PDB file of C-alpha atoms and ligand atoms in Angstrom:
ATOM      1  CA  MET F   1       0.000   0.000   0.000  1.00  0.00           C
ATOM      2  CA  LEU F   2       1.462   3.324  -1.104  1.00  0.00           C
ATOM      3  CA  THR F   3       0.376   5.384   1.923  1.00  0.00           C
ATOM      4  CA  ARG F   4       1.952   2.852   4.250  1.00  0.00           C
ATOM      5  CA  GLU F   5       5.308   3.383   2.585  1.00  0.00           C
ATOM      6  CA  ALA F   6       4.767   7.166   2.855  1.00  0.00           C
ATOM      7  CA  LEU F   7       4.024   6.778   6.579  1.00  0.00           C
ATOM      8  CA  ARG F   8       7.213   4.798   7.076  1.00  0.00           C
ATOM      9  CA  ARG F   9       9.212   7.524   5.344  1.00  0.00           C
ATOM     10  CA  VAL F  10       7.780  10.578   7.132  1.00  0.00           C
ATOM     11  CA  GLY F  11       8.296   8.980  10.545  1.00  0.00           C
ATOM     12  CA  GLN F  12       6.806  10.329  13.777  1.00  0.00           C
ATOM     13  CA  GLU F  13       7.086  13.980  12.716  1.00  0.00           C
ATOM     14  CA  GLY F  14       5.109  13.732   9.482  1.00  0.00           C
ATOM     15  CA  GLN F  15       1.501  13.275   8.555  1.00  0.00           C
ATOM     16  CA  VAL F  16       0.014  11.193   5.729  1.00  0.00           C
ATOM     17  CA  VAL F  17      -3.428  11.646   4.175  1.00  0.00           C
ATOM     18  CA  GLY F  18      -4.882   9.021   1.813  1.00  0.00           C
ATOM     19  CA  LEU F  19      -7.709   9.727  -0.616  1.00  0.00           C
ATOM     20  CA  ASP F  20      -9.980   7.453  -2.668  1.00  0.00           C
ATOM     21  CA  LEU F  21     -13.536   7.662  -4.005  1.00  0.00           C
ATOM     22  CA  ASN F  22     -14.328   4.023  -3.266  1.00  0.00           C
ATOM     23  CA  GLU F  23     -15.726   3.612   0.266  1.00  0.00           C
ATOM     24  CA  GLY F  24     -14.930  -0.116   0.270  1.00  0.00           C
ATOM     25  CA  MET F  25     -11.266   0.545  -0.490  1.00  0.00           C
ATOM     26  CA  LEU F  26     -11.141   3.179   2.256  1.00  0.00           C
ATOM     27  CA  ALA F  27     -12.697   0.807   4.796  1.00  0.00           C
ATOM     28  CA  VAL F  28     -10.043  -1.837   4.087  1.00  0.00           C
ATOM     29  CA  ALA F  29      -7.297   0.829   4.092  1.00  0.00           C
ATOM     30  CA  ALA F  30      -8.428   2.244   7.444  1.00  0.00           C
ATOM     31  CA  ARG F  31      -8.409  -1.234   8.989  1.00  0.00           C
ATOM     32  CA  THR F  32      -4.990  -1.996   7.554  1.00  0.00           C
ATOM     33  CA  GLU F  33      -3.381   1.347   8.410  1.00  0.00           C
ATOM     34  CA  PRO F  34      -5.149   3.368  11.124  1.00  0.00           C
ATOM     35  CA  ASN F  35      -2.309   5.911  11.408  1.00  0.00           C
ATOM     36  CA  VAL F  36      -3.182   7.488   8.053  1.00  0.00           C
ATOM     37  CA  GLU F  37      -5.939  10.108   7.802  1.00  0.00           C
ATOM     38  CA  TRP F  38      -8.276   8.536   5.222  1.00  0.00           C
ATOM     39  CA  ARG F  39     -10.504  10.833   3.175  1.00  0.00           C
ATOM     40  CA  LEU F  40     -13.320  10.082   0.755  1.00  0.00           C
ATOM     41  CA  GLY F  41     -12.988  12.275  -2.319  1.00  0.00           C
ATOM     42  CA  ASP F  42     -12.389  12.662  -6.032  1.00  0.00           C
ATOM     43  CA  ALA F  43      -8.878  13.344  -7.306  1.00  0.00           C
ATOM     44  CA  ALA F  44     -10.481  15.594  -9.936  1.00  0.00           C
ATOM     45  CA  SER F  45     -11.686  18.017  -7.240  1.00  0.00           C
ATOM     46  CA  LEU F  46      -9.497  17.476  -4.202  1.00  0.00           C
ATOM     47  CA  PRO F  47     -10.941  18.430  -0.807  1.00  0.00           C
ATOM     48  CA  PHE F  48      -7.714  20.247   0.203  1.00  0.00           C
ATOM     49  CA  GLU F  49      -6.378  23.806  -0.038  1.00  0.00           C
ATOM     50  CA  ASP F  50      -3.689  24.373  -2.680  1.00  0.00           C
ATOM     51  CA  ALA F  51      -0.127  23.669  -1.460  1.00  0.00           C
ATOM     52  CA  SER F  52      -1.356  21.675   1.547  1.00  0.00           C
ATOM     53  CA  PHE F  53       1.268  18.957   1.088  1.00  0.00           C
ATOM     54  CA  ASP F  54       5.037  18.707   0.698  1.00  0.00           C
ATOM     55  CA  VAL F  55       4.801  15.604  -1.491  1.00  0.00           C
ATOM     56  CA  VAL F  56       1.948  14.119  -3.516  1.00  0.00           C
ATOM     57  CA  VAL F  57       2.044  10.502  -4.710  1.00  0.00           C
ATOM     58  CA  SER F  58      -0.421   8.397  -6.666  1.00  0.00           C
ATOM     59  CA  GLN F  59      -0.125   4.705  -7.471  1.00  0.00           C
ATOM     60  CA  PHE F  60      -2.177   2.931 -10.146  1.00  0.00           C
ATOM     61  CA  ALA F  61      -4.975   5.504 -10.109  1.00  0.00           C
ATOM     62  CA  LEU F  62      -4.144   8.273 -12.613  1.00  0.00           C
ATOM     63  CA  MET F  63      -5.322   6.028 -15.441  1.00  0.00           C
ATOM     64  CA  TYR F  64      -8.856   6.133 -14.061  1.00  0.00           C
ATOM     65  CA  PHE F  65      -9.080   9.909 -14.125  1.00  0.00           C
ATOM     66  CA  PRO F  66      -9.413  10.582 -17.891  1.00  0.00           C
ATOM     67  CA  ASP F  67     -12.299   8.757 -19.552  1.00  0.00           C
ATOM     68  CA  ARG F  68     -10.502   7.508 -22.598  1.00  0.00           C
ATOM     69  CA  VAL F  69      -9.552   3.902 -23.194  1.00  0.00           C
ATOM     70  CA  ALA F  70      -6.859   2.548 -25.475  1.00  0.00           C
ATOM     71  CA  PRO F  71      -5.625  -0.968 -26.428  1.00  0.00           C
ATOM     72  CA  ILE F  72      -3.678  -2.936 -23.867  1.00  0.00           C
ATOM     73  CA  ASP F  73      -0.027  -3.737 -24.550  1.00  0.00           C
ATOM     74  CA  HIS F  74       2.377  -5.771 -22.429  1.00  0.00           C
ATOM     75  CA  ALA F  75      -0.335  -7.215 -20.174  1.00  0.00           C
ATOM     76  CA  ARG F  76      -1.680 -10.256 -21.997  1.00  0.00           C
ATOM     77  CA  GLY F  77      -3.734 -11.532 -19.042  1.00  0.00           C
ATOM     78  CA  TYR F  78      -5.709  -8.285 -18.886  1.00  0.00           C
ATOM     79  CA  GLU F  79      -6.206  -8.300 -22.646  1.00  0.00           C
ATOM     80  CA  ILE F  80      -7.902 -11.710 -22.314  1.00  0.00           C
ATOM     81  CA  LEU F  81      -9.953 -10.526 -19.326  1.00  0.00           C
ATOM     82  CA  VAL F  82     -11.207  -7.417 -21.135  1.00  0.00           C
ATOM     83  CA  ASP F  83     -12.401  -9.559 -24.085  1.00  0.00           C
ATOM     84  CA  ILE F  84     -14.386 -11.754 -21.690  1.00  0.00           C
ATOM     85  CA  ALA F  85     -15.779  -8.711 -19.874  1.00  0.00           C
ATOM     86  CA  VAL F  86     -17.122  -7.263 -23.140  1.00  0.00           C
ATOM     87  CA  ARG F  87     -19.188 -10.454 -23.606  1.00  0.00           C
ATOM     88  CA  GLN F  88     -20.172 -11.066 -19.990  1.00  0.00           C
ATOM     89  CA  CYS F  89     -20.593  -7.539 -18.637  1.00  0.00           C
ATOM     90  CA  GLY F  90     -20.779  -5.096 -21.538  1.00  0.00           C
ATOM     91  CA  ARG F  91     -18.468  -2.494 -23.044  1.00  0.00           C
ATOM     92  CA  GLU F  92     -18.712   0.019 -20.211  1.00  0.00           C
ATOM     93  CA  ALA F  93     -17.499  -2.471 -17.619  1.00  0.00           C
ATOM     94  CA  ALA F  94     -14.784  -3.768 -19.967  1.00  0.00           C
ATOM     95  CA  ASP F  95     -13.535  -0.211 -20.447  1.00  0.00           C
ATOM     96  CA  VAL F  96     -13.063   0.130 -16.684  1.00  0.00           C
ATOM     97  CA  LEU F  97     -10.880  -3.006 -16.687  1.00  0.00           C
ATOM     98  CA  ALA F  98      -8.871  -1.591 -19.583  1.00  0.00           C
ATOM     99  CA  ALA F  99      -8.546   1.857 -17.963  1.00  0.00           C
ATOM    100  CA  PRO F 100      -5.270   1.111 -16.103  1.00  0.00           C
ATOM    101  CA  PHE F 101      -3.562   0.825 -19.490  1.00  0.00           C
ATOM    102  CA  VAL F 102      -4.701   4.070 -21.134  1.00  0.00           C
ATOM    103  CA  LEU F 103      -1.445   5.821 -20.262  1.00  0.00           C
ATOM    104  CA  GLY F 104       0.820   3.054 -21.598  1.00  0.00           C
ATOM    105  CA  ASP F 105       2.674   5.316 -24.029  1.00  0.00           C
ATOM    106  CA  PRO F 106       5.540   6.990 -22.069  1.00  0.00           C
ATOM    107  CA  THR F 107       5.705   9.951 -24.478  1.00  0.00           C
ATOM    108  CA  GLU F 108       1.988  10.662 -24.080  1.00  0.00           C
ATOM    109  CA  LEU F 109       2.307  10.263 -20.311  1.00  0.00           C
ATOM    110  CA  GLY F 110       5.177  12.775 -20.161  1.00  0.00           C
ATOM    111  CA  LYS F 111       3.159  15.214 -22.303  1.00  0.00           C
ATOM    112  CA  LEU F 112       0.223  14.940 -19.898  1.00  0.00           C
ATOM    113  CA  TYR F 113       2.383  16.198 -17.028  1.00  0.00           C
ATOM    114  CA  ALA F 114       4.001  18.966 -19.100  1.00  0.00           C
ATOM    115  CA  GLY F 115       0.566  20.066 -20.324  1.00  0.00           C
ATOM    116  CA  SER F 116      -0.778  20.294 -16.791  1.00  0.00           C
ATOM    117  CA  GLY F 117       2.007  22.590 -15.607  1.00  0.00           C
ATOM    118  CA  ILE F 118       4.391  20.006 -14.119  1.00  0.00           C
ATOM    119  CA  PRO F 119       7.598  20.450 -16.135  1.00  0.00           C
ATOM    120  CA  GLY F 120      10.518  18.017 -16.147  1.00  0.00           C
ATOM    121  CA  ALA F 121       8.503  14.909 -15.307  1.00  0.00           C
ATOM    122  CA  LYS F 122      10.630  11.799 -15.828  1.00  0.00           C
ATOM    123  CA  VAL F 123       9.005   8.539 -16.939  1.00  0.00           C
ATOM    124  CA  THR F 124      10.784   5.242 -16.271  1.00  0.00           C
ATOM    125  CA  LEU F 125       9.643   1.716 -17.117  1.00  0.00           C
ATOM    126  CA  HIS F 126       9.489  -0.943 -14.426  1.00  0.00           C
ATOM    127  CA  GLU F 127       9.097  -4.456 -15.838  1.00  0.00           C
ATOM    128  CA  GLY F 128       7.387  -6.771 -13.419  1.00  0.00           C
ATOM    129  CA  SER F 129       4.633  -9.282 -12.849  1.00  0.00           C
ATOM    130  CA  ILE F 130       1.582  -9.545 -10.645  1.00  0.00           C
ATOM    131  CA  ARG F 131       0.552 -12.530  -8.570  1.00  0.00           C
ATOM    132  CA  PHE F 132      -2.826 -13.463  -7.103  1.00  0.00           C
ATOM    133  CA  PRO F 133      -3.836 -16.488  -4.990  1.00  0.00           C
ATOM    134  CA  SER F 134      -6.204 -17.766  -7.737  1.00  0.00           C
ATOM    135  CA  VAL F 135      -8.083 -16.651 -10.850  1.00  0.00           C
ATOM    136  CA  THR F 136     -11.273 -16.153  -8.815  1.00  0.00           C
ATOM    137  CA  GLU F 137      -9.460 -13.968  -6.307  1.00  0.00           C
ATOM    138  CA  PHE F 138      -7.854 -11.987  -9.146  1.00  0.00           C
ATOM    139  CA  ILE F 139     -11.289 -11.183 -10.564  1.00  0.00           C
ATOM    140  CA  ARG F 140     -12.730 -10.329  -7.136  1.00  0.00           C
ATOM    141  CA  ILE F 141      -9.880  -7.919  -6.368  1.00  0.00           C
ATOM    142  CA  GLU F 142     -10.090  -6.313  -9.835  1.00  0.00           C
ATOM    143  CA  VAL F 143     -13.814  -5.698  -9.408  1.00  0.00           C
ATOM    144  CA  LYS F 144     -13.899  -4.633  -5.744  1.00  0.00           C
ATOM    145  CA  GLY F 145     -10.795  -2.460  -6.043  1.00  0.00           C
ATOM    146  CA  SER F 146     -12.006  -0.382  -8.957  1.00  0.00           C
ATOM    147  CA  PRO F 147     -15.050   1.660 -10.008  1.00  0.00           C
ATOM    148  CA  LEU F 148     -16.538  -1.704 -11.102  1.00  0.00           C
ATOM    149  CA  ALA F 149     -17.473  -2.258  -7.447  1.00  0.00           C
ATOM    150  CA  ASP F 150     -20.548  -0.100  -8.033  1.00  0.00           C
ATOM    151  CA  MET F 151     -21.255  -1.339 -11.581  1.00  0.00           C
ATOM    152  CA  LEU F 152     -21.281  -5.162 -11.438  1.00  0.00           C
ATOM    153  CA  SER F 153     -23.633  -7.466  -9.539  1.00  0.00           C
ATOM    154  CA  ASP F 154     -22.187 -10.505  -7.760  1.00  0.00           C
ATOM    155  CA  ASP F 155     -23.707 -12.680 -10.530  1.00  0.00           C
ATOM    156  CA  ALA F 156     -21.905 -10.693 -13.227  1.00  0.00           C
ATOM    157  CA  MET F 157     -18.642 -10.951 -11.275  1.00  0.00           C
ATOM    158  CA  GLN F 158     -19.067 -14.722 -10.955  1.00  0.00           C
ATOM    159  CA  ALA F 159     -19.764 -15.067 -14.709  1.00  0.00           C
ATOM    160  CA  LEU F 160     -16.570 -13.130 -15.396  1.00  0.00           C
ATOM    161  CA  ALA F 161     -14.607 -15.377 -13.005  1.00  0.00           C
ATOM    162  CA  ALA F 162     -16.067 -18.601 -14.445  1.00  0.00           C
ATOM    163  CA  GLU F 163     -14.999 -17.861 -18.023  1.00  0.00           C
ATOM    164  CA  SER F 164     -11.648 -16.450 -16.876  1.00  0.00           C
ATOM    165  CA  GLU F 165     -10.760 -19.745 -15.106  1.00  0.00           C
ATOM    166  CA  ASP F 166     -10.252 -21.459 -18.487  1.00  0.00           C
ATOM    167  CA  ALA F 167      -9.061 -18.463 -20.463  1.00  0.00           C
ATOM    168  CA  LEU F 168      -6.255 -17.565 -18.026  1.00  0.00           C
ATOM    169  CA  VAL F 169      -5.040 -21.127 -17.427  1.00  0.00           C
ATOM    170  CA  GLU F 170      -1.710 -20.365 -19.155  1.00  0.00           C
ATOM    171  CA  PHE F 171      -0.806 -18.058 -16.225  1.00  0.00           C
ATOM    172  CA  VAL F 172      -1.610 -20.514 -13.442  1.00  0.00           C
ATOM    173  CA  VAL F 173       1.567 -21.806 -11.740  1.00  0.00           C
ATOM    174  CA  PRO F 174       1.918 -25.178  -9.934  1.00  0.00           C
ATOM    175  CA  SER F 175       0.952 -23.654  -6.555  1.00  0.00           C
ATOM    176  CA  GLY F 176      -2.430 -22.688  -8.070  1.00  0.00           C
ATOM    177  CA  GLU F 177      -1.565 -18.989  -7.978  1.00  0.00           C
ATOM    178  CA  ILE F 178      -1.822 -16.853 -11.093  1.00  0.00           C
ATOM    179  CA  VAL F 179       1.253 -14.891 -12.248  1.00  0.00           C
ATOM    180  CA  MET F 180       0.964 -12.458 -15.166  1.00  0.00           C
ATOM    181  CA  PRO F 181       3.420 -10.030 -16.778  1.00  0.00           C
ATOM    182  CA  MET F 182       2.746  -6.425 -15.817  1.00  0.00           C
ATOM    183  CA  ASP F 183       4.881  -3.406 -16.654  1.00  0.00           C
ATOM    184  CA  ALA F 184       4.464  -0.070 -14.884  1.00  0.00           C
ATOM    185  CA  HIS F 185       5.534   3.470 -15.616  1.00  0.00           C
ATOM    186  CA  ILE F 186       6.948   5.460 -12.710  1.00  0.00           C
ATOM    187  CA  VAL F 187       6.638   9.250 -13.065  1.00  0.00           C
ATOM    188  CA  THR F 188       8.715  11.559 -10.889  1.00  0.00           C
ATOM    189  CA  ALA F 189       8.726  15.363 -10.865  1.00  0.00           C
ATOM    190  CA  GLY F 190       9.927  18.148  -8.559  1.00  0.00           C
ATOM    191  CA  LYS F 191       7.868  20.977  -7.091  1.00  0.00           C
ATOM    192  CA  GLY F 192       9.216  23.362  -9.775  1.00  0.00           C
TER     193      GLY F 192
HETATM  194  C1  SAM Z 201      -5.783  -0.026  -8.582  1.00  0.00           C
HETATM  195  S1  SAM Z 201      -6.429   0.866  -7.208  1.00  0.00           S
HETATM  196  C2  SAM Z 201      -4.946   1.471  -6.466  1.00  0.00           C
HETATM  197  C3  SAM Z 201      -5.140   1.809  -5.015  1.00  0.00           C
HETATM  198  C4  SAM Z 201      -3.912   2.420  -4.286  1.00  0.00           C
HETATM  199  N1  SAM Z 201      -3.501   3.663  -4.924  1.00  0.00           N
HETATM  200  C5  SAM Z 201      -2.764   1.461  -4.218  1.00  0.00           C
HETATM  201  O1  SAM Z 201      -1.802   1.602  -4.947  1.00  0.00           O
HETATM  202  O2  SAM Z 201      -2.862   0.507  -3.418  1.00  0.00           O
HETATM  203  C6  SAM Z 201      -7.128   2.298  -8.025  1.00  0.00           C
HETATM  204  C7  SAM Z 201      -7.904   3.178  -7.076  1.00  0.00           C
HETATM  205  O3  SAM Z 201      -8.194   4.444  -7.696  1.00  0.00           O
HETATM  206  C8  SAM Z 201      -9.425   4.897  -7.167  1.00  0.00           C
HETATM  207  N2  SAM Z 201      -9.941   5.990  -8.003  1.00  0.00           N
HETATM  208  C9  SAM Z 201     -10.379   5.925  -9.280  1.00  0.00           C
HETATM  209  N3  SAM Z 201     -10.776   7.129  -9.719  1.00  0.00           N
HETATM  210  C10 SAM Z 201     -10.568   7.989  -8.699  1.00  0.00           C
HETATM  211  C11 SAM Z 201     -10.789   9.397  -8.528  1.00  0.00           C
HETATM  212  N4  SAM Z 201     -11.295  10.141  -9.511  1.00  0.00           N
HETATM  213  N5  SAM Z 201     -10.477   9.944  -7.343  1.00  0.00           N
HETATM  214  C12 SAM Z 201      -9.945   9.191  -6.335  1.00  0.00           C
HETATM  215  N6  SAM Z 201      -9.712   7.865  -6.426  1.00  0.00           N
HETATM  216  C13 SAM Z 201     -10.029   7.266  -7.599  1.00  0.00           C
HETATM  217  C14 SAM Z 201     -10.284   3.644  -7.171  1.00  0.00           C
HETATM  218  O4  SAM Z 201     -11.400   3.768  -6.322  1.00  0.00           O
HETATM  219  C15 SAM Z 201      -9.270   2.589  -6.687  1.00  0.00           C
HETATM  220  O5  SAM Z 201      -9.325   2.416  -5.299  1.00  0.00           O
END
């Protein structure tokens, strides 16, 4: 959890505030890390005065802010999942699953920062993989940890999981866990 790492770094003297618009995510976060001040809110209209913080960090969320969706590269498991979601849950839900990949082009990502008045943003690629205890758990976490939490019924989530069991079998390792390639872009910028 990103805020936990922030808390570790600021030590006793500092203060960490975490924001999300998903109440379920906040409830889990507050249980996991009670020493952070958790706030419900939208990153598009932050409930804070300008210049309230020394450092602002965001992990795996910026992609949800713009409402455009592009093809998925370098994340084959998600590509398969989005195809299933189109059939089982409709285009709108599938677009939410594809949203984390809309900023996959590092040049476009850098331009986004420059265009919003944050000059000198540096984009670096981190090649990694993600691991979940099972396919079913992967689907549950994807749905409950995203705006899909309010869009899909439990039946729709189970239909998605049932078809994904077969379709994602190539990523299941002998322990029964699922391990899929997943690259990430890290953006860093100074206060200017
Ligand atoms: C993949 S999760 C990442 C959660 C956390 N940042 C982390 O790294 O553990 C994406 C989160 O972004 C949140 N989110 C999406 N759009 C948002 C917005 N406009 N404002 C605030 N949070 C948003 C979702 O509710 C979800 O909890």
